[in-house]
Amino acid sequence: MPRKKATTKRSSNAAMKPQNQAQRLPAEQRFAAELQALASFDQGPKPTGWQLTPRAVRTFVVGGDAGDVPISRKLYGHDVAVERAIATLAGQRGLLLAGEPGTAKSMLSELLAAAVSGTSLHTVQGGAGVMEEQIRYSWNYALLLKEGPGPEALVPGPLYQAMAAGQIMRFEEITRCPTEVQDCLIPILSDRLLHIPEMKNADDSVLLAKPGFSVIATANLKDRGVNDMSAALKRRFNFEALSAIRDRQLETKLVQSEVKRLLETQNIPLTITPDVTELLVTVFQELRQGQASGVQLDAMSSVMSTAEAVAVLHDAAVHSWYLAQSDQLHARHLLRHMVGSVIKDDDQDQHRLRQYLKLVDKERSEPVWRDFLHGRNALPE
Ligand SMILES: Nc1ncnc2c1ncn2[C@@H]1O[C@H](COP(=O)(O)OP(=O)(O)OP(=O)(O)O)[C@@H](O)[C@H]1O
Ligand SMILES: [Mg+2]
């Protein structure tokens, strides 16, 4: 149905709230009001260097309240893992979040760093080209030549900054770095100090980590073997595995609330009815598992993570709002946005998707499924 009074909606919508200047704010800024409420509400004991008590950190991640201020749930389905992760950090051990793609490893690491340290910005993004200097420190060569190796010429990297401030450093996709680069963390996690042998003054040549410093690393299980992690480094981390959410209701709730939040940040007041979200989550779960209506199908080779379900629903919503000029997202608009997330680099996946749609066509008569199948003509030939 075309959108009614689109101009009125758009102009009132534009006045809703000022656009944020950044596309995406770090968690500590996005949820600043919640963090503030938690800090003033929970006065219990907290580890040295922490901004919040461990209980308040948990509430920040899994939701609850701080007195009469509601705290939103941000991570679904991993409450026990979250508690263990917080205990790991409170015990001053490194935390490694491992799991399949799109299981909210990065999200949890960002939330924990924001809640524990008040910043999630001491971050290294692992990759084949990352060198130790980018993690620890490097030098301003102009100052180095002029004044020699002193504190002024040192350019602190995320690790140096986190140690000096007693905050958390995030190491994203650690196994994408060569093993010898990863290993620069071994002495840090053991002795909690960083040697800077180049310094001209011996007093400056060791940086001792302040209380509150720790490392949260993430590793993607699909990328296991890209670069192995040494046994010595593994021993210095507590591993926490995050798995894909299997519960349909929970995944539906998550996808619905994430997309609602994304649309709000873009000032798009589009309605998505829960049946459309539930259908999308059902399709993702069935394609992931290779099973639908009791029939065994070929499972897709692509991951089809929850993160991708969020992306598909969000893309379809944005498309409906701007291009179809509709106030509501219809199930028939989902399929065309699923193509890129379902069919990536394996041609067979196209065939698998068509087989699935054929089965669904035979088995499901509910209006929302019929509407979904209308989208079939948007599939590539
Ligand atoms: N359990 C969950 N709770 C809340 N959101 C989730 C959950 N699982 C996935 N998501 C959604 O997935 C998005 C992406 O997650 P994130 O990037 O943190 O995953 P990841 O595990 O780091 O993936 P990758 O391995 O590709 O880096 C989140 O922003 C959120 O929308
Ligand atoms: Mg990640």
PDB file of N, CA, C and O in Angstrom, residues 149-222:
ATOM      1  N   PRO A 149      65.047   9.347  21.340  1.00  0.00           N
ATOM      2  CA  PRO A 149      63.915   8.518  21.782  1.00  0.00           C
ATOM      3  C   PRO A 149      63.464   8.845  23.210  1.00  0.00           C
ATOM      4  O   PRO A 149      63.945   8.257  24.165  1.00  0.00           O
ATOM      5  N   GLY A 150      62.553   9.758  23.341  1.00  0.00           N
ATOM      6  CA  GLY A 150      61.963  10.123  24.639  1.00  0.00           C
ATOM      7  C   GLY A 150      60.458  10.005  24.563  1.00  0.00           C
ATOM      8  O   GLY A 150      59.903   9.728  23.482  1.00  0.00           O
ATOM      9  N   PRO A 151      59.763  10.231  25.682  1.00  0.00           N
ATOM     10  CA  PRO A 151      58.306  10.084  25.702  1.00  0.00           C
ATOM     11  C   PRO A 151      57.591  10.964  24.671  1.00  0.00           C
ATOM     12  O   PRO A 151      56.560  10.583  24.147  1.00  0.00           O
ATOM     13  N   GLU A 152      58.197  12.151  24.351  1.00  0.00           N
ATOM     14  CA  GLU A 152      57.516  13.051  23.410  1.00  0.00           C
ATOM     15  C   GLU A 152      57.472  12.445  22.001  1.00  0.00           C
ATOM     16  O   GLU A 152      56.530  12.679  21.249  1.00  0.00           O
ATOM     17  N   ALA A 153      58.523  11.697  21.665  1.00  0.00           N
ATOM     18  CA  ALA A 153      58.602  11.152  20.304  1.00  0.00           C
ATOM     19  C   ALA A 153      57.814   9.852  20.158  1.00  0.00           C
ATOM     20  O   ALA A 153      57.611   9.356  19.053  1.00  0.00           O
ATOM     21  N   LEU A 154      57.378   9.313  21.296  1.00  0.00           N
ATOM     22  CA  LEU A 154      56.659   8.030  21.239  1.00  0.00           C
ATOM     23  C   LEU A 154      55.204   8.244  20.826  1.00  0.00           C
ATOM     24  O   LEU A 154      54.530   9.151  21.320  1.00  0.00           O
ATOM     25  N   VAL A 155      54.743   7.431  19.883  1.00  0.00           N
ATOM     26  CA  VAL A 155      53.338   7.496  19.458  1.00  0.00           C
ATOM     27  C   VAL A 155      52.645   6.262  20.031  1.00  0.00           C
ATOM     28  O   VAL A 155      52.884   5.145  19.574  1.00  0.00           O
ATOM     29  N   PRO A 156      51.832   6.429  21.084  1.00  0.00           N
ATOM     30  CA  PRO A 156      51.257   5.244  21.726  1.00  0.00           C
ATOM     31  C   PRO A 156      50.239   4.541  20.843  1.00  0.00           C
ATOM     32  O   PRO A 156      49.406   5.188  20.211  1.00  0.00           O
ATOM     33  N   GLY A 157      50.324   3.231  20.782  1.00  0.00           N
ATOM     34  CA  GLY A 157      49.323   2.428  20.079  1.00  0.00           C
ATOM     35  C   GLY A 157      48.213   2.062  21.062  1.00  0.00           C
ATOM     36  O   GLY A 157      48.293   2.404  22.255  1.00  0.00           O
ATOM     37  N   PRO A 158      47.202   1.337  20.615  1.00  0.00           N
ATOM     38  CA  PRO A 158      46.081   0.997  21.496  1.00  0.00           C
ATOM     39  C   PRO A 158      46.511   0.235  22.758  1.00  0.00           C
ATOM     40  O   PRO A 158      45.968   0.466  23.838  1.00  0.00           O
ATOM     41  N   LEU A 159      47.512  -0.645  22.622  1.00  0.00           N
ATOM     42  CA  LEU A 159      47.950  -1.417  23.789  1.00  0.00           C
ATOM     43  C   LEU A 159      48.597  -0.493  24.820  1.00  0.00           C
ATOM     44  O   LEU A 159      48.281  -0.549  26.018  1.00  0.00           O
ATOM     45  N   TYR A 160      49.495   0.369  24.367  1.00  0.00           N
ATOM     46  CA  TYR A 160      50.158   1.317  25.260  1.00  0.00           C
ATOM     47  C   TYR A 160      49.114   2.183  25.960  1.00  0.00           C
ATOM     48  O   TYR A 160      49.140   2.376  27.186  1.00  0.00           O
ATOM     49  N   GLN A 161      48.167   2.700  25.173  1.00  0.00           N
ATOM     50  CA  GLN A 161      47.150   3.608  25.749  1.00  0.00           C
ATOM     51  C   GLN A 161      46.323   2.901  26.815  1.00  0.00           C
ATOM     52  O   GLN A 161      46.048   3.457  27.883  1.00  0.00           O
ATOM     53  N   ALA A 162      45.928   1.659  26.509  1.00  0.00           N
ATOM     54  CA  ALA A 162      45.088   0.924  27.464  1.00  0.00           C
ATOM     55  C   ALA A 162      45.864   0.620  28.746  1.00  0.00           C
ATOM     56  O   ALA A 162      45.344   0.762  29.855  1.00  0.00           O
ATOM     57  N   MET A 163      47.142   0.230  28.593  1.00  0.00           N
ATOM     58  CA  MET A 163      47.950  -0.087  29.781  1.00  0.00           C
ATOM     59  C   MET A 163      48.162   1.170  30.632  1.00  0.00           C
ATOM     60  O   MET A 163      48.059   1.138  31.854  1.00  0.00           O
ATOM     61  N   ALA A 164      48.481   2.281  29.972  1.00  0.00           N
ATOM     62  CA  ALA A 164      48.773   3.521  30.701  1.00  0.00           C
ATOM     63  C   ALA A 164      47.539   4.053  31.421  1.00  0.00           C
ATOM     64  O   ALA A 164      47.638   4.651  32.492  1.00  0.00           O
ATOM     65  N   ALA A 165      46.362   3.812  30.836  1.00  0.00           N
ATOM     66  CA  ALA A 165      45.137   4.369  31.430  1.00  0.00           C
ATOM     67  C   ALA A 165      44.433   3.358  32.339  1.00  0.00           C
ATOM     68  O   ALA A 165      43.457   3.707  33.007  1.00  0.00           O
ATOM     69  N   GLY A 166      44.890   2.100  32.359  1.00  0.00           N
ATOM     70  CA  GLY A 166      44.200   1.068  33.140  1.00  0.00           C
ATOM     71  C   GLY A 166      42.831   0.770  32.542  1.00  0.00           C
ATOM     72  O   GLY A 166      41.821   0.732  33.242  1.00  0.00           O
ATOM     73  N   GLN A 167      42.824   0.573  31.217  1.00  0.00           N
ATOM     74  CA  GLN A 167      41.551   0.310  30.527  1.00  0.00           C
ATOM     75  C   GLN A 167      41.667  -0.946  29.657  1.00  0.00           C
ATOM     76  O   GLN A 167      42.729  -1.555  29.581  1.00  0.00           O
ATOM     77  N   ILE A 168      40.553  -1.266  29.019  1.00  0.00           N
ATOM     78  CA  ILE A 168      40.546  -2.500  28.231  1.00  0.00           C
ATOM     79  C   ILE A 168      40.998  -2.235  26.803  1.00  0.00           C
ATOM     80  O   ILE A 168      40.590  -1.242  26.195  1.00  0.00           O
ATOM     81  N   MET A 169      41.872  -3.123  26.305  1.00  0.00           N
ATOM     82  CA  MET A 169      42.205  -3.073  24.887  1.00  0.00           C
ATOM     83  C   MET A 169      41.434  -4.156  24.162  1.00  0.00           C
ATOM     84  O   MET A 169      41.330  -5.277  24.663  1.00  0.00           O
ATOM     85  N   ARG A 170      40.872  -3.817  23.023  1.00  0.00           N
ATOM     86  CA  ARG A 170      40.158  -4.818  22.218  1.00  0.00           C
ATOM     87  C   ARG A 170      41.041  -5.229  21.046  1.00  0.00           C
ATOM     88  O   ARG A 170      41.598  -4.372  20.359  1.00  0.00           O
ATOM     89  N   PHE A 171      41.154  -6.531  20.855  1.00  0.00           N
ATOM     90  CA  PHE A 171      41.941  -7.044  19.734  1.00  0.00           C
ATOM     91  C   PHE A 171      40.977  -7.850  18.871  1.00  0.00           C
ATOM     92  O   PHE A 171      40.674  -8.993  19.162  1.00  0.00           O
ATOM     93  N   GLU A 172      40.485  -7.205  17.814  1.00  0.00           N
ATOM     94  CA  GLU A 172      39.496  -7.843  16.948  1.00  0.00           C
ATOM     95  C   GLU A 172      40.178  -8.825  15.991  1.00  0.00           C
ATOM     96  O   GLU A 172      41.235  -8.506  15.432  1.00  0.00           O
ATOM     97  N   GLU A 173      39.548  -9.968  15.794  1.00  0.00           N
ATOM     98  CA  GLU A 173      40.026 -10.953  14.808  1.00  0.00           C
ATOM     99  C   GLU A 173      41.521 -11.241  14.997  1.00  0.00           C
ATOM    100  O   GLU A 173      42.311 -11.140  14.062  1.00  0.00           O
ATOM    101  N   ILE A 174      41.862 -11.628  16.208  1.00  0.00           N
ATOM    102  CA  ILE A 174      43.287 -11.795  16.546  1.00  0.00           C
ATOM    103  C   ILE A 174      43.979 -12.841  15.664  1.00  0.00           C
ATOM    104  O   ILE A 174      45.143 -12.684  15.297  1.00  0.00           O
ATOM    105  N   THR A 175      43.240 -13.901  15.283  1.00  0.00           N
ATOM    106  CA  THR A 175      43.897 -14.966  14.513  1.00  0.00           C
ATOM    107  C   THR A 175      44.138 -14.576  13.050  1.00  0.00           C
ATOM    108  O   THR A 175      44.676 -15.361  12.281  1.00  0.00           O
ATOM    109  N   ARG A 176      43.718 -13.382  12.664  1.00  0.00           N
ATOM    110  CA  ARG A 176      44.068 -12.902  11.321  1.00  0.00           C
ATOM    111  C   ARG A 176      45.482 -12.318  11.306  1.00  0.00           C
ATOM    112  O   ARG A 176      46.041 -12.084  10.243  1.00  0.00           O
ATOM    113  N   CYS A 177      46.037 -12.084  12.500  1.00  0.00           N
ATOM    114  CA  CYS A 177      47.421 -11.587  12.576  1.00  0.00           C
ATOM    115  C   CYS A 177      48.374 -12.768  12.571  1.00  0.00           C
ATOM    116  O   CYS A 177      48.062 -13.832  13.110  1.00  0.00           O
ATOM    117  N   PRO A 178      49.559 -12.575  12.021  1.00  0.00           N
ATOM    118  CA  PRO A 178      50.569 -13.645  12.094  1.00  0.00           C
ATOM    119  C   PRO A 178      50.834 -14.025  13.557  1.00  0.00           C
ATOM    120  O   PRO A 178      50.770 -13.173  14.444  1.00  0.00           O
ATOM    121  N   THR A 179      51.131 -15.300  13.774  1.00  0.00           N
ATOM    122  CA  THR A 179      51.307 -15.800  15.140  1.00  0.00           C
ATOM    123  C   THR A 179      52.341 -14.994  15.923  1.00  0.00           C
ATOM    124  O   THR A 179      52.148 -14.685  17.095  1.00  0.00           O
ATOM    125  N   GLU A 180      53.447 -14.622  15.242  1.00  0.00           N
ATOM    126  CA  GLU A 180      54.499 -13.897  15.984  1.00  0.00           C
ATOM    127  C   GLU A 180      54.016 -12.508  16.413  1.00  0.00           C
ATOM    128  O   GLU A 180      54.456 -11.983  17.440  1.00  0.00           O
ATOM    129  N   VAL A 181      53.099 -11.936  15.665  1.00  0.00           N
ATOM    130  CA  VAL A 181      52.553 -10.634  16.080  1.00  0.00           C
ATOM    131  C   VAL A 181      51.611 -10.828  17.277  1.00  0.00           C
ATOM    132  O   VAL A 181      51.672 -10.090  18.262  1.00  0.00           O
ATOM    133  N   GLN A 182      50.773 -11.854  17.190  1.00  0.00           N
ATOM    134  CA  GLN A 182      49.883 -12.150  18.335  1.00  0.00           C
ATOM    135  C   GLN A 182      50.710 -12.336  19.616  1.00  0.00           C
ATOM    136  O   GLN A 182      50.321 -11.913  20.693  1.00  0.00           O
ATOM    137  N   ASP A 183      51.866 -12.981  19.439  1.00  0.00           N
ATOM    138  CA  ASP A 183      52.667 -13.346  20.617  1.00  0.00           C
ATOM    139  C   ASP A 183      53.243 -12.148  21.369  1.00  0.00           C
ATOM    140  O   ASP A 183      53.728 -12.309  22.492  1.00  0.00           O
ATOM    141  N   CYS A 184      53.163 -10.957  20.777  1.00  0.00           N
ATOM    142  CA  CYS A 184      53.659  -9.791  21.536  1.00  0.00           C
ATOM    143  C   CYS A 184      52.797  -9.576  22.781  1.00  0.00           C
ATOM    144  O   CYS A 184      53.183  -8.871  23.702  1.00  0.00           O
ATOM    145  N   LEU A 185      51.641 -10.227  22.836  1.00  0.00           N
ATOM    146  CA  LEU A 185      50.780 -10.079  24.018  1.00  0.00           C
ATOM    147  C   LEU A 185      51.215 -10.970  25.181  1.00  0.00           C
ATOM    148  O   LEU A 185      50.810 -10.739  26.320  1.00  0.00           O
ATOM    149  N   ILE A 186      52.026 -11.989  24.892  1.00  0.00           N
ATOM    150  CA  ILE A 186      52.360 -12.960  25.957  1.00  0.00           C
ATOM    151  C   ILE A 186      53.003 -12.277  27.167  1.00  0.00           C
ATOM    152  O   ILE A 186      52.491 -12.394  28.276  1.00  0.00           O
ATOM    153  N   PRO A 187      54.115 -11.523  26.971  1.00  0.00           N
ATOM    154  CA  PRO A 187      54.718 -10.883  28.159  1.00  0.00           C
ATOM    155  C   PRO A 187      53.776  -9.863  28.803  1.00  0.00           C
ATOM    156  O   PRO A 187      53.809  -9.679  30.021  1.00  0.00           O
ATOM    157  N   ILE A 188      52.956  -9.246  27.988  1.00  0.00           N
ATOM    158  CA  ILE A 188      52.046  -8.222  28.548  1.00  0.00           C
ATOM    159  C   ILE A 188      51.044  -8.883  29.482  1.00  0.00           C
ATOM    160  O   ILE A 188      50.790  -8.412  30.594  1.00  0.00           O
ATOM    161  N   LEU A 189      50.457 -10.002  29.000  1.00  0.00           N
ATOM    162  CA  LEU A 189      49.424 -10.647  29.815  1.00  0.00           C
ATOM    163  C   LEU A 189      50.034 -11.348  31.026  1.00  0.00           C
ATOM    164  O   LEU A 189      49.362 -11.554  32.030  1.00  0.00           O
ATOM    165  N   SER A 190      51.316 -11.732  30.946  1.00  0.00           N
ATOM    166  CA  SER A 190      51.948 -12.385  32.096  1.00  0.00           C
ATOM    167  C   SER A 190      52.430 -11.356  33.105  1.00  0.00           C
ATOM    168  O   SER A 190      52.057 -11.380  34.263  1.00  0.00           O
ATOM    169  N   ASP A 191      53.277 -10.435  32.644  1.00  0.00           N
ATOM    170  CA  ASP A 191      53.963  -9.529  33.587  1.00  0.00           C
ATOM    171  C   ASP A 191      53.269  -8.194  33.728  1.00  0.00           C
ATOM    172  O   ASP A 191      53.639  -7.394  34.589  1.00  0.00           O
ATOM    173  N   ARG A 192      52.308  -7.930  32.840  1.00  0.00           N
ATOM    174  CA  ARG A 192      51.586  -6.656  32.887  1.00  0.00           C
ATOM    175  C   ARG A 192      52.540  -5.477  32.758  1.00  0.00           C
ATOM    176  O   ARG A 192      52.378  -4.463  33.429  1.00  0.00           O
ATOM    177  N   LEU A 193      53.553  -5.641  31.937  1.00  0.00           N
ATOM    178  CA  LEU A 193      54.435  -4.510  31.661  1.00  0.00           C
ATOM    179  C   LEU A 193      54.909  -4.567  30.214  1.00  0.00           C
ATOM    180  O   LEU A 193      54.935  -5.623  29.587  1.00  0.00           O
ATOM    181  N   LEU A 194      55.242  -3.376  29.726  1.00  0.00           N
ATOM    182  CA  LEU A 194      55.695  -3.253  28.341  1.00  0.00           C
ATOM    183  C   LEU A 194      57.092  -2.637  28.352  1.00  0.00           C
ATOM    184  O   LEU A 194      57.293  -1.557  28.920  1.00  0.00           O
ATOM    185  N   HIS A 195      58.038  -3.346  27.753  1.00  0.00           N
ATOM    186  CA  HIS A 195      59.399  -2.807  27.670  1.00  0.00           C
ATOM    187  C   HIS A 195      59.506  -1.866  26.480  1.00  0.00           C
ATOM    188  O   HIS A 195      58.993  -2.170  25.403  1.00  0.00           O
ATOM    189  N   ILE A 196      60.169  -0.753  26.700  1.00  0.00           N
ATOM    190  CA  ILE A 196      60.420   0.193  25.608  1.00  0.00           C
ATOM    191  C   ILE A 196      61.933   0.404  25.582  1.00  0.00           C
ATOM    192  O   ILE A 196      62.467   1.413  26.076  1.00  0.00           O
ATOM    193  N   PRO A 197      62.657  -0.577  25.051  1.00  0.00           N
ATOM    194  CA  PRO A 197      64.124  -0.567  25.198  1.00  0.00           C
ATOM    195  C   PRO A 197      64.786   0.622  24.511  1.00  0.00           C
ATOM    196  O   PRO A 197      65.903   0.988  24.873  1.00  0.00           O
ATOM    197  N   GLU A 198      64.103   1.230  23.543  1.00  0.00           N
ATOM    198  CA  GLU A 198      64.736   2.339  22.806  1.00  0.00           C
ATOM    199  C   GLU A 198      64.909   3.598  23.649  1.00  0.00           C
ATOM    200  O   GLU A 198      65.729   4.463  23.335  1.00  0.00           O
ATOM    201  N   MET A 199      64.143   3.743  24.722  1.00  0.00           N
ATOM    202  CA  MET A 199      64.127   5.001  25.477  1.00  0.00           C
ATOM    203  C   MET A 199      65.522   5.383  25.985  1.00  0.00           C
ATOM    204  O   MET A 199      66.242   4.547  26.552  1.00  0.00           O
ATOM    205  N   LYS A 200      65.863   6.690  25.827  1.00  0.00           N
ATOM    206  CA  LYS A 200      67.194   7.136  26.260  1.00  0.00           C
ATOM    207  C   LYS A 200      67.295   7.177  27.782  1.00  0.00           C
ATOM    208  O   LYS A 200      68.341   6.954  28.371  1.00  0.00           O
ATOM    209  N   ASN A 201      66.163   7.444  28.442  1.00  0.00           N
ATOM    210  CA  ASN A 201      66.156   7.509  29.895  1.00  0.00           C
ATOM    211  C   ASN A 201      65.609   6.186  30.445  1.00  0.00           C
ATOM    212  O   ASN A 201      64.479   5.801  30.120  1.00  0.00           O
ATOM    213  N   ALA A 202      66.421   5.526  31.286  1.00  0.00           N
ATOM    214  CA  ALA A 202      66.022   4.188  31.772  1.00  0.00           C
ATOM    215  C   ALA A 202      64.672   4.211  32.491  1.00  0.00           C
ATOM    216  O   ALA A 202      63.901   3.242  32.426  1.00  0.00           O
ATOM    217  N   ASP A 203      64.335   5.325  33.154  1.00  0.00           N
ATOM    218  CA  ASP A 203      63.059   5.407  33.881  1.00  0.00           C
ATOM    219  C   ASP A 203      61.847   5.288  32.949  1.00  0.00           C
ATOM    220  O   ASP A 203      60.757   4.947  33.378  1.00  0.00           O
ATOM    221  N   ASP A 204      62.047   5.635  31.698  1.00  0.00           N
ATOM    222  CA  ASP A 204      60.928   5.604  30.749  1.00  0.00           C
ATOM    223  C   ASP A 204      60.833   4.278  30.006  1.00  0.00           C
ATOM    224  O   ASP A 204      59.982   4.117  29.134  1.00  0.00           O
ATOM    225  N   SER A 205      61.766   3.361  30.329  1.00  0.00           N
ATOM    226  CA  SER A 205      61.862   2.195  29.450  1.00  0.00           C
ATOM    227  C   SER A 205      60.944   1.031  29.834  1.00  0.00           C
ATOM    228  O   SER A 205      60.965  -0.009  29.205  1.00  0.00           O
ATOM    229  N   VAL A 206      60.159   1.221  30.877  1.00  0.00           N
ATOM    230  CA  VAL A 206      59.167   0.185  31.215  1.00  0.00           C
ATOM    231  C   VAL A 206      57.833   0.867  31.508  1.00  0.00           C
ATOM    232  O   VAL A 206      57.784   1.825  32.268  1.00  0.00           O
ATOM    233  N   LEU A 207      56.794   0.363  30.884  1.00  0.00           N
ATOM    234  CA  LEU A 207      55.448   0.878  31.195  1.00  0.00           C
ATOM    235  C   LEU A 207      54.716  -0.192  31.998  1.00  0.00           C
ATOM    236  O   LEU A 207      54.537  -1.320  31.519  1.00  0.00           O
ATOM    237  N   LEU A 208      54.334   0.153  33.216  1.00  0.00           N
ATOM    238  CA  LEU A 208      53.585  -0.805  34.043  1.00  0.00           C
ATOM    239  C   LEU A 208      52.094  -0.578  33.822  1.00  0.00           C
ATOM    240  O   LEU A 208      51.627   0.569  33.862  1.00  0.00           O
ATOM    241  N   ALA A 209      51.363  -1.675  33.589  1.00  0.00           N
ATOM    242  CA  ALA A 209      49.910  -1.527  33.338  1.00  0.00           C
ATOM    243  C   ALA A 209      49.205  -1.089  34.610  1.00  0.00           C
ATOM    244  O   ALA A 209      49.460  -1.630  35.688  1.00  0.00           O
ATOM    245  N   LYS A 210      48.331  -0.108  34.475  1.00  0.00           N
ATOM    246  CA  LYS A 210      47.545   0.335  35.643  1.00  0.00           C
ATOM    247  C   LYS A 210      46.426  -0.682  35.899  1.00  0.00           C
ATOM    248  O   LYS A 210      45.957  -1.354  34.972  1.00  0.00           O
ATOM    249  N   PRO A 211      45.949  -0.757  37.146  1.00  0.00           N
ATOM    250  CA  PRO A 211      44.827  -1.666  37.421  1.00  0.00           C
ATOM    251  C   PRO A 211      43.641  -1.315  36.535  1.00  0.00           C
ATOM    252  O   PRO A 211      43.364  -0.138  36.305  1.00  0.00           O
ATOM    253  N   GLY A 212      42.950  -2.345  36.071  1.00  0.00           N
ATOM    254  CA  GLY A 212      41.816  -2.117  35.165  1.00  0.00           C
ATOM    255  C   GLY A 212      42.171  -2.510  33.747  1.00  0.00           C
ATOM    256  O   GLY A 212      41.300  -2.782  32.927  1.00  0.00           O
ATOM    257  N   PHE A 213      43.500  -2.593  33.473  1.00  0.00           N
ATOM    258  CA  PHE A 213      43.907  -2.984  32.116  1.00  0.00           C
ATOM    259  C   PHE A 213      43.607  -4.463  31.875  1.00  0.00           C
ATOM    260  O   PHE A 213      43.814  -5.303  32.747  1.00  0.00           O
ATOM    261  N   SER A 214      43.075  -4.767  30.722  1.00  0.00           N
ATOM    262  CA  SER A 214      42.954  -6.154  30.295  1.00  0.00           C
ATOM    263  C   SER A 214      42.780  -6.182  28.780  1.00  0.00           C
ATOM    264  O   SER A 214      42.669  -5.130  28.148  1.00  0.00           O
ATOM    265  N   VAL A 215      42.761  -7.384  28.221  1.00  0.00           N
ATOM    266  CA  VAL A 215      42.613  -7.514  26.767  1.00  0.00           C
ATOM    267  C   VAL A 215      41.389  -8.377  26.478  1.00  0.00           C
ATOM    268  O   VAL A 215      41.208  -9.442  27.073  1.00  0.00           O
ATOM    269  N   ILE A 216      40.541  -7.892  25.577  1.00  0.00           N
ATOM    270  CA  ILE A 216      39.454  -8.735  25.060  1.00  0.00           C
ATOM    271  C   ILE A 216      39.751  -8.967  23.583  1.00  0.00           C
ATOM    272  O   ILE A 216      39.800  -8.008  22.800  1.00  0.00           O
ATOM    273  N   ALA A 217      39.982 -10.216  23.232  1.00  0.00           N
ATOM    274  CA  ALA A 217      40.245 -10.543  21.824  1.00  0.00           C
ATOM    275  C   ALA A 217      39.027 -11.263  21.254  1.00  0.00           C
ATOM    276  O   ALA A 217      38.249 -11.867  21.997  1.00  0.00           O
ATOM    277  N   THR A 218      38.844 -11.175  19.943  1.00  0.00           N
ATOM    278  CA  THR A 218      37.804 -11.976  19.306  1.00  0.00           C
ATOM    279  C   THR A 218      38.452 -12.822  18.210  1.00  0.00           C
ATOM    280  O   THR A 218      39.466 -12.423  17.628  1.00  0.00           O
ATOM    281  N   ALA A 219      37.887 -13.987  17.974  1.00  0.00           N
ATOM    282  CA  ALA A 219      38.396 -14.857  16.906  1.00  0.00           C
ATOM    283  C   ALA A 219      37.219 -15.565  16.265  1.00  0.00           C
ATOM    284  O   ALA A 219      36.301 -16.009  16.944  1.00  0.00           O
ATOM    285  N   ASN A 220      37.287 -15.635  14.963  1.00  0.00           N
ATOM    286  CA  ASN A 220      36.217 -16.226  14.187  1.00  0.00           C
ATOM    287  C   ASN A 220      36.509 -17.704  13.949  1.00  0.00           C
ATOM    288  O   ASN A 220      37.575 -18.034  13.434  1.00  0.00           O
ATOM    289  N   LEU A 221      35.581 -18.581  14.334  1.00  0.00           N
ATOM    290  CA  LEU A 221      35.860 -20.015  14.202  1.00  0.00           C
ATOM    291  C   LEU A 221      36.012 -20.436  12.751  1.00  0.00           C
ATOM    292  O   LEU A 221      36.749 -21.353  12.428  1.00  0.00           O
ATOM    293  N   LYS A 222      35.309 -19.768  11.844  1.00  0.00           N
ATOM    294  CA  LYS A 222      35.428 -20.106  10.414  1.00  0.00           C
ATOM    295  C   LYS A 222      36.830 -19.800   9.897  1.00  0.00           C
ATOM    296  O   LYS A 222      37.267 -20.347   8.908  1.00  0.00           O
TER     297      LYS A 222
END
